């Protein structure tokens, strides 16, 4: 299959690109290379004759038309997005333009290409979204694919809008789409502004480890390589027009996740004193959703997919990777906003 992957130089997109090439798919990586991108994420496949790269912005419709015409993909996996909730609080404009207008451009470019190609039955537009579109849960319950949308941050509202556009293009124009909504990812190549790499790197440097509020927010942690595997399963076998929730079956409170990372650091990089002494509680994020949890029944029953690692095992691999890959993360610490508290301008 020839896949056009948008956002393939980001965290999850690059895992998809690496796995897709390893499985023998041809991949065109379309990425604008924003602050969140890193071409090193795909260095391991960059010389493969299955791989090509197009630096392009999904806000630029003309470029998208050119890329579709040039590469003629069998399927699109659309991951390009502004993805950091804290940045969406300080500056929502980019989230509207990339996540909503950009998805509109991708849908129109895909529809034009698919129509001109005679509407091939096998074509797929796979839209990758988040469980944050469903809002916040109390102590019990899980998000199913039927849970009503209730986004609460500029980021999740922009992703919800993009999901609605994708469904509308399927209903109105018959565009063959599949959608996925996943929980929080973690793993190698995670940009060092997100919780897990911040905790690992601050622990490594003996710096305070910031935990928002009391650290009681619950997330369902999904190992990024498992997520990439699920996405490649859905794009190949997902039922047209259907959405699939993807979770890690690994619910944890933020404070317990941070303590787990500190314990793994004590074991893998002892510092003479326990790393959890560095935990520092800081002012909570405005509108911080209390709990997300995924009901994974549909993808398990219909596509036979389940995550392969526990949180402990996935986090062990992740900590090991950061300890072994300073040359990857060191230059990223100088990028704009990294290491600063963002999302306080509400
Ligand atoms: N990280 C998570 O835990 C998580 C959870 C649920 C859903 N998602 C979704 O998965 C997708 C990928 O997330 P991620 O964590 O890999 O994000 P990321 O921020 O690491 O990567 C996003 C990539 O998109 C590219 N991009 C941004 N704006 C662009 C534009 N205008 N044109 C072209 N490329 C552009 C960036 O350069 C970057 O390479 C996003 O759609 C996100 O909403 C992420």
Short mmCIF file of C-alpha atoms and ligand atoms in Angstrom, two decimals:
data_model
loop_
_atom_site.label_atom_id
_atom_site.label_comp_id
_atom_site.label_asym_id
_atom_site.label_seq_id
_atom_site.Cartn_x
_atom_site.Cartn_y
_atom_site.Cartn_z
CA UNK A 1 0.00 0.00 0.00
CA UNK A 2 1.21 3.55 -0.74
CA UNK A 3 0.49 5.73 2.29
CA UNK A 4 0.48 9.51 2.47
CA UNK A 5 1.24 10.21 6.15
CA UNK A 6 0.81 13.81 7.34
CA UNK A 7 2.76 14.86 10.45
CA UNK A 8 5.23 12.05 9.87
CA UNK A 9 8.13 13.97 11.44
CA UNK A 10 6.25 14.28 14.75
CA UNK A 11 6.02 11.85 17.64
CA UNK A 12 3.24 9.46 16.60
CA UNK A 13 3.50 10.09 12.86
CA UNK A 14 7.16 9.09 12.83
CA UNK A 15 6.34 5.83 14.64
CA UNK A 16 3.75 5.14 11.91
CA UNK A 17 6.28 5.97 9.18
CA UNK A 18 8.99 3.71 10.67
CA UNK A 19 6.60 0.79 11.17
CA UNK A 20 4.93 1.19 7.78
CA UNK A 21 8.27 1.10 5.96
CA UNK A 22 9.35 -1.90 8.08
CA UNK A 23 6.16 -3.68 6.96
CA UNK A 24 6.96 -2.99 3.31
CA UNK A 25 4.57 -0.10 2.62
CA UNK A 26 5.57 2.81 0.45
CA UNK A 27 5.37 6.01 2.53
CA UNK A 28 5.19 9.68 1.57
CA UNK A 29 5.81 11.79 4.67
CA UNK A 30 4.14 15.22 4.39
CA UNK A 31 5.21 17.59 7.18
CA UNK A 32 5.67 21.34 7.59
CA UNK A 33 8.50 20.78 10.10
CA UNK A 34 7.10 23.00 12.86
CA UNK A 35 8.79 23.37 16.26
CA UNK A 36 7.39 19.91 17.20
CA UNK A 37 8.97 18.06 14.27
CA UNK A 38 12.34 16.40 14.04
CA UNK A 39 13.67 14.79 10.87
CA UNK A 40 15.89 12.62 13.11
CA UNK A 41 12.68 10.77 14.08
CA UNK A 42 12.66 9.16 10.64
CA UNK A 43 16.43 8.94 10.08
CA UNK A 44 16.28 5.13 10.27
CA UNK A 45 14.11 4.95 7.12
CA UNK A 46 15.19 8.07 5.27
CA UNK A 47 17.42 6.20 2.81
CA UNK A 48 14.88 3.46 2.10
CA UNK A 49 13.56 3.46 -1.46
CA UNK A 50 10.09 2.98 0.09
CA UNK A 51 10.32 6.43 1.73
CA UNK A 52 9.93 9.98 0.43
CA UNK A 53 9.49 13.33 2.13
CA UNK A 54 7.53 16.44 1.16
CA UNK A 55 7.95 19.55 3.27
CA UNK A 56 4.51 21.11 2.98
CA UNK A 57 1.95 22.91 5.09
CA UNK A 58 -1.59 21.51 5.24
CA UNK A 59 -2.82 25.10 5.26
CA UNK A 60 -1.55 25.34 1.66
CA UNK A 61 -4.21 23.71 -0.51
CA UNK A 62 -2.34 24.18 -3.81
CA UNK A 63 0.68 22.26 -2.46
CA UNK A 64 -1.59 19.47 -1.25
CA UNK A 65 -3.13 19.09 -4.72
CA UNK A 66 0.36 18.87 -6.24
CA UNK A 67 1.45 16.22 -3.74
CA UNK A 68 -1.64 14.06 -4.31
CA UNK A 69 -1.20 14.30 -8.09
CA UNK A 70 2.51 13.50 -7.89
CA UNK A 71 2.39 10.57 -5.45
CA UNK A 72 -1.09 9.05 -6.07
CA UNK A 73 -1.49 7.42 -2.61
CA UNK A 74 -3.75 4.43 -1.87
CA UNK A 75 -4.54 5.83 1.57
CA UNK A 76 -4.03 8.94 3.66
CA UNK A 77 -3.16 8.82 7.35
CA UNK A 78 -3.76 12.33 8.64
CA UNK A 79 -1.83 13.07 11.84
CA UNK A 80 -0.47 16.59 11.23
CA UNK A 81 -1.76 18.87 13.97
CA UNK A 82 -0.87 21.32 16.66
CA UNK A 83 -0.93 18.92 19.60
CA UNK A 84 0.06 20.57 22.89
CA UNK A 85 -2.87 21.58 25.13
CA UNK A 86 -0.82 24.13 27.09
CA UNK A 87 0.20 25.91 23.87
CA UNK A 88 -3.46 25.95 22.77
CA UNK A 89 -4.35 27.89 25.92
CA UNK A 90 -1.71 30.56 25.29
CA UNK A 91 -2.25 30.78 21.51
CA UNK A 92 -5.35 29.03 20.10
CA UNK A 93 -5.10 30.60 16.63
CA UNK A 94 -2.59 28.12 15.19
CA UNK A 95 -4.78 25.25 16.43
CA UNK A 96 -7.78 26.56 14.53
CA UNK A 97 -5.80 27.13 11.34
CA UNK A 98 -3.90 23.82 11.28
CA UNK A 99 -6.32 21.42 12.96
CA UNK A 100 -9.57 22.70 11.42
CA UNK A 101 -8.67 24.60 8.22
CA UNK A 102 -5.78 22.21 7.53
CA UNK A 103 -8.03 19.16 7.86
CA UNK A 104 -10.57 20.86 5.57
CA UNK A 105 -7.79 21.32 2.98
CA UNK A 106 -6.70 17.69 3.34
CA UNK A 107 -10.30 16.49 2.85
CA UNK A 108 -10.80 18.67 -0.22
CA UNK A 109 -7.45 17.68 -1.75
CA UNK A 110 -8.21 13.99 -1.06
CA UNK A 111 -11.73 14.29 -2.47
CA UNK A 112 -10.47 15.99 -5.65
CA UNK A 113 -7.78 13.37 -6.18
CA UNK A 114 -10.13 10.43 -5.40
CA UNK A 115 -12.83 11.80 -7.74
CA UNK A 116 -10.39 12.39 -10.61
CA UNK A 117 -9.05 8.84 -10.10
CA UNK A 118 -12.56 7.43 -10.68
CA UNK A 119 -13.39 6.93 -6.97
CA UNK A 120 -11.34 3.73 -6.43
CA UNK A 121 -13.09 1.51 -3.87
CA UNK A 122 -9.95 0.77 -1.90
CA UNK A 123 -9.04 4.40 -1.15
CA UNK A 124 -9.05 5.42 2.54
CA UNK A 125 -8.79 8.73 4.39
CA UNK A 126 -7.81 7.83 7.98
CA UNK A 127 -8.21 10.70 10.42
CA UNK A 128 -6.24 10.38 13.66
CA UNK A 129 -7.81 12.11 16.65
CA UNK A 130 -7.87 12.14 20.42
CA UNK A 131 -10.04 10.91 23.30
CA UNK A 132 -10.01 14.50 24.58
CA UNK A 133 -12.93 15.28 22.20
CA UNK A 134 -15.18 13.35 24.63
CA UNK A 135 -14.52 15.70 27.57
CA UNK A 136 -13.85 14.60 31.11
CA UNK A 137 -15.03 11.52 33.07
CA UNK A 138 -15.82 11.14 36.77
CA UNK A 139 -14.37 8.28 38.82
CA UNK A 140 -16.10 5.59 36.75
CA UNK A 141 -17.08 4.91 33.14
CA UNK A 142 -15.18 4.82 29.88
CA UNK A 143 -15.39 6.60 26.51
CA UNK A 144 -17.02 4.50 23.80
CA UNK A 145 -17.29 5.47 20.14
CA UNK A 146 -20.87 6.61 20.93
CA UNK A 147 -19.91 8.99 23.77
CA UNK A 148 -21.19 12.51 22.91
CA UNK A 149 -18.52 15.07 22.09
CA UNK A 150 -17.77 17.57 24.88
CA UNK A 151 -14.35 19.15 24.18
CA UNK A 152 -13.12 21.56 26.82
CA UNK A 153 -9.78 23.04 25.64
CA UNK A 154 -8.95 24.96 22.44
CA UNK A 155 -6.89 21.89 21.39
CA UNK A 156 -9.66 19.35 21.93
CA UNK A 157 -12.29 21.68 20.42
CA UNK A 158 -10.17 22.02 17.26
CA UNK A 159 -9.74 18.23 17.05
CA UNK A 160 -13.50 17.71 17.61
CA UNK A 161 -14.23 20.15 14.77
CA UNK A 162 -11.85 18.23 12.50
CA UNK A 163 -13.58 14.92 13.38
CA UNK A 164 -16.96 16.46 12.45
CA UNK A 165 -15.58 17.65 9.11
CA UNK A 166 -14.27 14.16 8.31
CA UNK A 167 -17.67 12.56 9.08
CA UNK A 168 -19.43 15.24 7.01
CA UNK A 169 -17.18 14.53 4.01
CA UNK A 170 -18.10 10.84 4.27
CA UNK A 171 -21.85 11.51 4.54
CA UNK A 172 -22.04 14.32 2.00
CA UNK A 173 -19.47 13.35 -0.63
CA UNK A 174 -19.09 9.62 0.04
CA UNK A 175 -15.36 10.02 0.80
CA UNK A 176 -14.18 6.65 2.21
CA UNK A 177 -13.04 7.54 5.72
CA UNK A 178 -12.08 5.80 8.95
CA UNK A 179 -11.42 7.58 12.25
CA UNK A 180 -9.53 6.75 15.43
CA UNK A 181 -9.57 8.47 18.82
CA UNK A 182 -6.71 7.48 21.09
CA UNK A 183 -5.58 8.11 24.63
CA UNK A 184 -2.32 9.69 25.83
CA UNK A 185 0.73 8.28 24.05
CA UNK A 186 4.22 7.88 25.48
CA UNK A 187 7.43 6.31 24.20
CA UNK A 188 10.66 7.06 22.30
CA UNK A 189 10.95 10.29 20.23
CA UNK A 190 8.39 12.15 22.42
CA UNK A 191 9.03 15.91 22.21
CA UNK A 192 10.44 17.15 25.54
CA UNK A 193 7.57 19.50 26.38
CA UNK A 194 5.14 16.67 27.22
CA UNK A 195 4.77 15.14 30.69
CA UNK A 196 6.68 11.87 30.30
CA UNK A 197 9.90 13.24 28.71
CA UNK A 198 9.80 16.27 31.06
CA UNK A 199 9.76 13.93 34.05
CA UNK A 200 12.56 11.72 32.71
CA UNK A 201 14.83 14.63 31.75
CA UNK A 202 14.20 16.66 34.92
CA UNK A 203 14.90 13.55 37.01
CA UNK A 204 18.10 13.00 35.03
CA UNK A 205 19.23 16.59 35.63
CA UNK A 206 18.19 16.66 39.31
CA UNK A 207 15.68 19.45 38.58
CA UNK A 208 12.21 19.87 40.15
CA UNK A 209 9.64 17.57 38.51
CA UNK A 210 6.47 19.65 38.00
CA UNK A 211 3.14 17.93 38.69
CA UNK A 212 -0.01 19.94 37.89
CA UNK A 213 -2.47 20.37 40.80
CA UNK A 214 -2.45 17.38 43.13
CA UNK A 215 -1.51 14.97 40.32
CA UNK A 216 -4.85 13.20 40.56
CA UNK A 217 -5.81 13.51 36.86
CA UNK A 218 -6.16 10.06 35.32
CA UNK A 219 -5.04 9.14 31.80
CA UNK A 220 -5.02 5.83 29.91
CA UNK A 221 -1.39 5.50 28.73
CA UNK A 222 -0.75 4.02 25.27
CA UNK A 223 2.74 3.00 24.14
CA UNK A 224 3.41 4.80 20.84
CA UNK A 225 4.64 1.68 19.00
CA UNK A 226 1.40 -0.09 19.98
CA UNK A 227 -0.56 2.92 18.74
CA UNK A 228 1.27 2.89 15.37
CA UNK A 229 0.46 -0.82 15.04
CA UNK A 230 -3.22 -0.13 15.78
CA UNK A 231 -3.32 2.68 13.21
CA UNK A 232 -1.83 0.46 10.49
CA UNK A 233 -4.42 -2.18 11.40
CA UNK A 234 -7.29 0.31 11.13
CA UNK A 235 -6.18 1.82 7.82
CA UNK A 236 -5.94 -1.67 6.30
CA UNK A 237 -8.96 -3.38 7.89
CA UNK A 238 -11.21 -0.73 9.46
CA UNK A 239 -14.80 -0.60 8.29
CA UNK A 240 -15.63 2.41 6.13
CA UNK A 241 -17.22 5.31 7.97
CA UNK A 242 -16.47 3.74 11.34
CA UNK A 243 -14.46 5.14 14.24
CA UNK A 244 -12.35 3.14 16.67
CA UNK A 245 -11.19 4.12 20.14
CA UNK A 246 -7.61 3.07 20.88
CA UNK A 247 -6.43 2.81 24.48
CA UNK A 248 -3.51 1.31 26.33
CA UNK A 249 -5.60 -0.53 28.98
CA UNK A 250 -3.26 1.26 31.39
CA UNK A 251 -5.10 3.83 33.50
CA UNK A 252 -2.92 5.77 35.94
CA UNK A 253 -3.10 8.96 38.00
CA UNK A 254 -0.43 11.48 36.94
CA UNK A 255 1.23 11.28 40.35
CA UNK A 256 1.47 7.47 40.11
CA UNK A 257 2.90 7.72 36.59
CA UNK A 258 5.53 10.20 37.82
CA UNK A 259 6.38 7.95 40.77
CA UNK A 260 6.76 4.98 38.39
CA UNK A 261 9.23 6.96 36.24
CA UNK A 262 11.14 8.01 39.39
CA UNK A 263 11.35 4.36 40.51
CA UNK A 264 12.65 3.29 37.08
CA UNK A 265 15.21 6.12 37.18
CA UNK A 266 16.32 4.98 40.66
CA UNK A 267 16.91 1.54 39.18
CA UNK A 268 18.40 2.47 35.78
CA UNK A 269 20.22 5.71 36.67
CA UNK A 270 20.73 5.86 40.47
CA UNK A 271 21.38 9.36 41.80
CA UNK A 272 22.30 8.65 45.41
CA UNK A 273 18.86 9.78 46.59
CA UNK A 274 15.40 8.76 45.39
CA UNK A 275 14.27 10.76 42.35
CA UNK A 276 10.77 11.26 43.78
CA UNK A 277 12.22 13.85 46.17
CA UNK A 278 12.21 16.16 43.12
CA UNK A 279 8.40 16.03 42.72
CA UNK A 280 6.99 19.56 42.99
CA UNK A 281 3.28 20.36 42.84
CA UNK A 282 2.53 23.41 40.66
CA UNK A 283 -0.63 25.40 39.84
CA UNK A 284 -3.05 23.30 37.84
CA UNK A 285 -3.76 23.78 34.11
CA UNK A 286 -6.95 25.85 33.56
CA UNK A 287 -9.85 23.49 32.72
CA UNK A 288 -7.69 20.39 33.37
CA UNK A 289 -9.86 17.36 32.51
CA UNK A 290 -10.10 15.00 35.50
CA UNK A 291 -10.13 11.59 33.86
CA UNK A 292 -9.98 9.97 30.43
CA UNK A 293 -10.54 6.24 29.95
CA UNK A 294 -11.02 4.25 26.77
CA UNK A 295 -13.41 1.35 26.27
CA UNK A 296 -11.36 -0.69 23.79
CA UNK A 297 -14.12 -3.27 23.06
CA UNK A 298 -14.75 -2.32 19.42
CA UNK A 299 -11.19 -2.47 18.08
CA UNK A 300 -10.59 -5.66 20.08
CA UNK A 301 -13.75 -7.44 18.89
CA UNK A 302 -13.83 -6.24 15.29
CA UNK A 303 -10.14 -5.96 14.38
CA UNK A 304 -8.58 -8.28 16.97
CA UNK A 305 -6.22 -5.55 18.19
CA UNK A 306 -4.91 -5.17 21.75
CA UNK A 307 -1.91 -3.31 23.20
CA UNK A 308 1.20 -5.47 23.59
CA UNK A 309 2.87 -3.87 26.62
CA UNK A 310 1.95 -2.96 30.18
CA UNK A 311 2.62 0.58 31.40
CA UNK A 312 5.57 -0.69 33.46
CA UNK A 313 7.17 -2.43 30.46
CA UNK A 314 6.50 0.43 28.00
CA UNK A 315 7.84 2.99 30.47
CA UNK A 316 10.94 0.89 31.12
CA UNK A 317 11.68 0.89 27.38
CA UNK A 318 11.00 4.64 27.22
CA UNK A 319 13.31 5.56 30.12
CA UNK A 320 16.04 3.34 28.62
CA UNK A 321 15.61 5.08 25.26
CA UNK A 322 15.99 8.59 26.73
CA UNK A 323 19.04 7.51 28.73
CA UNK A 324 20.61 6.11 25.54
CA UNK A 325 19.65 8.95 23.16
CA UNK A 326 20.92 12.23 24.54
CA UNK A 327 22.06 13.22 21.03
CA UNK A 328 18.37 13.16 20.01
CA UNK A 329 16.86 15.18 22.87
CA UNK A 330 19.68 17.61 23.75
CA UNK A 331 19.21 19.96 20.71
CA UNK A 332 15.42 20.05 21.27
CA UNK A 333 15.83 21.67 24.69
CA UNK A 334 16.76 24.94 22.92
CA UNK A 335 13.54 25.14 20.94
CA UNK A 336 11.05 27.92 21.71
CA UNK A 337 8.97 27.29 24.84
CA UNK A 338 10.69 24.05 25.88
CA UNK A 339 11.45 23.97 29.61
CA UNK A 340 9.02 26.83 30.31
CA UNK A 341 5.65 26.68 32.01
CA UNK A 342 3.08 27.20 29.24
CA UNK A 343 -0.71 27.37 29.33
CA UNK A 344 -1.08 29.89 32.13
CA UNK A 345 -2.53 32.76 30.08
CA UNK A 346 -6.20 31.78 30.47
N1 LIG B 1 0.43 12.61 21.60
C1 LIG B 1 -0.69 12.11 22.05
O1 LIG B 1 -0.74 11.59 23.19
C2 LIG B 1 -1.95 12.12 21.21
C3 LIG B 1 -3.11 11.57 21.75
C4 LIG B 1 -4.24 11.55 20.98
C5 LIG B 1 -4.23 12.02 19.67
N2 LIG B 1 -3.10 12.57 19.17
C6 LIG B 1 -3.14 13.08 17.79
O2 LIG B 1 -2.17 12.39 17.02
C7 LIG B 1 -1.61 13.24 16.03
C8 LIG B 1 -0.10 13.28 16.16
O3 LIG B 1 0.23 13.71 17.48
P1 LIG B 1 1.75 13.86 17.94
O4 LIG B 1 1.78 13.76 19.40
O5 LIG B 1 2.61 12.99 17.10
O6 LIG B 1 2.01 15.39 17.53
P2 LIG B 1 3.40 16.15 17.32
O7 LIG B 1 3.14 17.54 17.78
O8 LIG B 1 4.54 15.39 17.90
O9 LIG B 1 3.60 16.14 15.74
C9 LIG B 1 2.78 16.87 14.87
C10 LIG B 1 3.48 16.94 13.51
O10 LIG B 1 2.60 17.65 12.63
C11 LIG B 1 3.37 18.58 11.90
N3 LIG B 1 2.53 19.76 11.58
C12 LIG B 1 1.99 20.64 12.45
N4 LIG B 1 1.33 21.60 11.78
C13 LIG B 1 1.44 21.29 10.47
C14 LIG B 1 0.95 21.88 9.29
N5 LIG B 1 0.24 23.04 9.30
N6 LIG B 1 1.21 21.28 8.09
C15 LIG B 1 1.95 20.14 8.05
N7 LIG B 1 2.46 19.54 9.14
C16 LIG B 1 2.20 20.11 10.33
C17 LIG B 1 4.50 18.99 12.83
O11 LIG B 1 5.61 19.52 12.11
C18 LIG B 1 4.80 17.68 13.53
O12 LIG B 1 5.79 16.93 12.85
C19 LIG B 1 -2.27 14.61 16.21
O13 LIG B 1 -3.32 14.72 15.28
C20 LIG B 1 -2.82 14.56 17.63
O14 LIG B 1 -3.96 15.37 17.76
C21 LIG B 1 -1.96 12.65 19.91
#
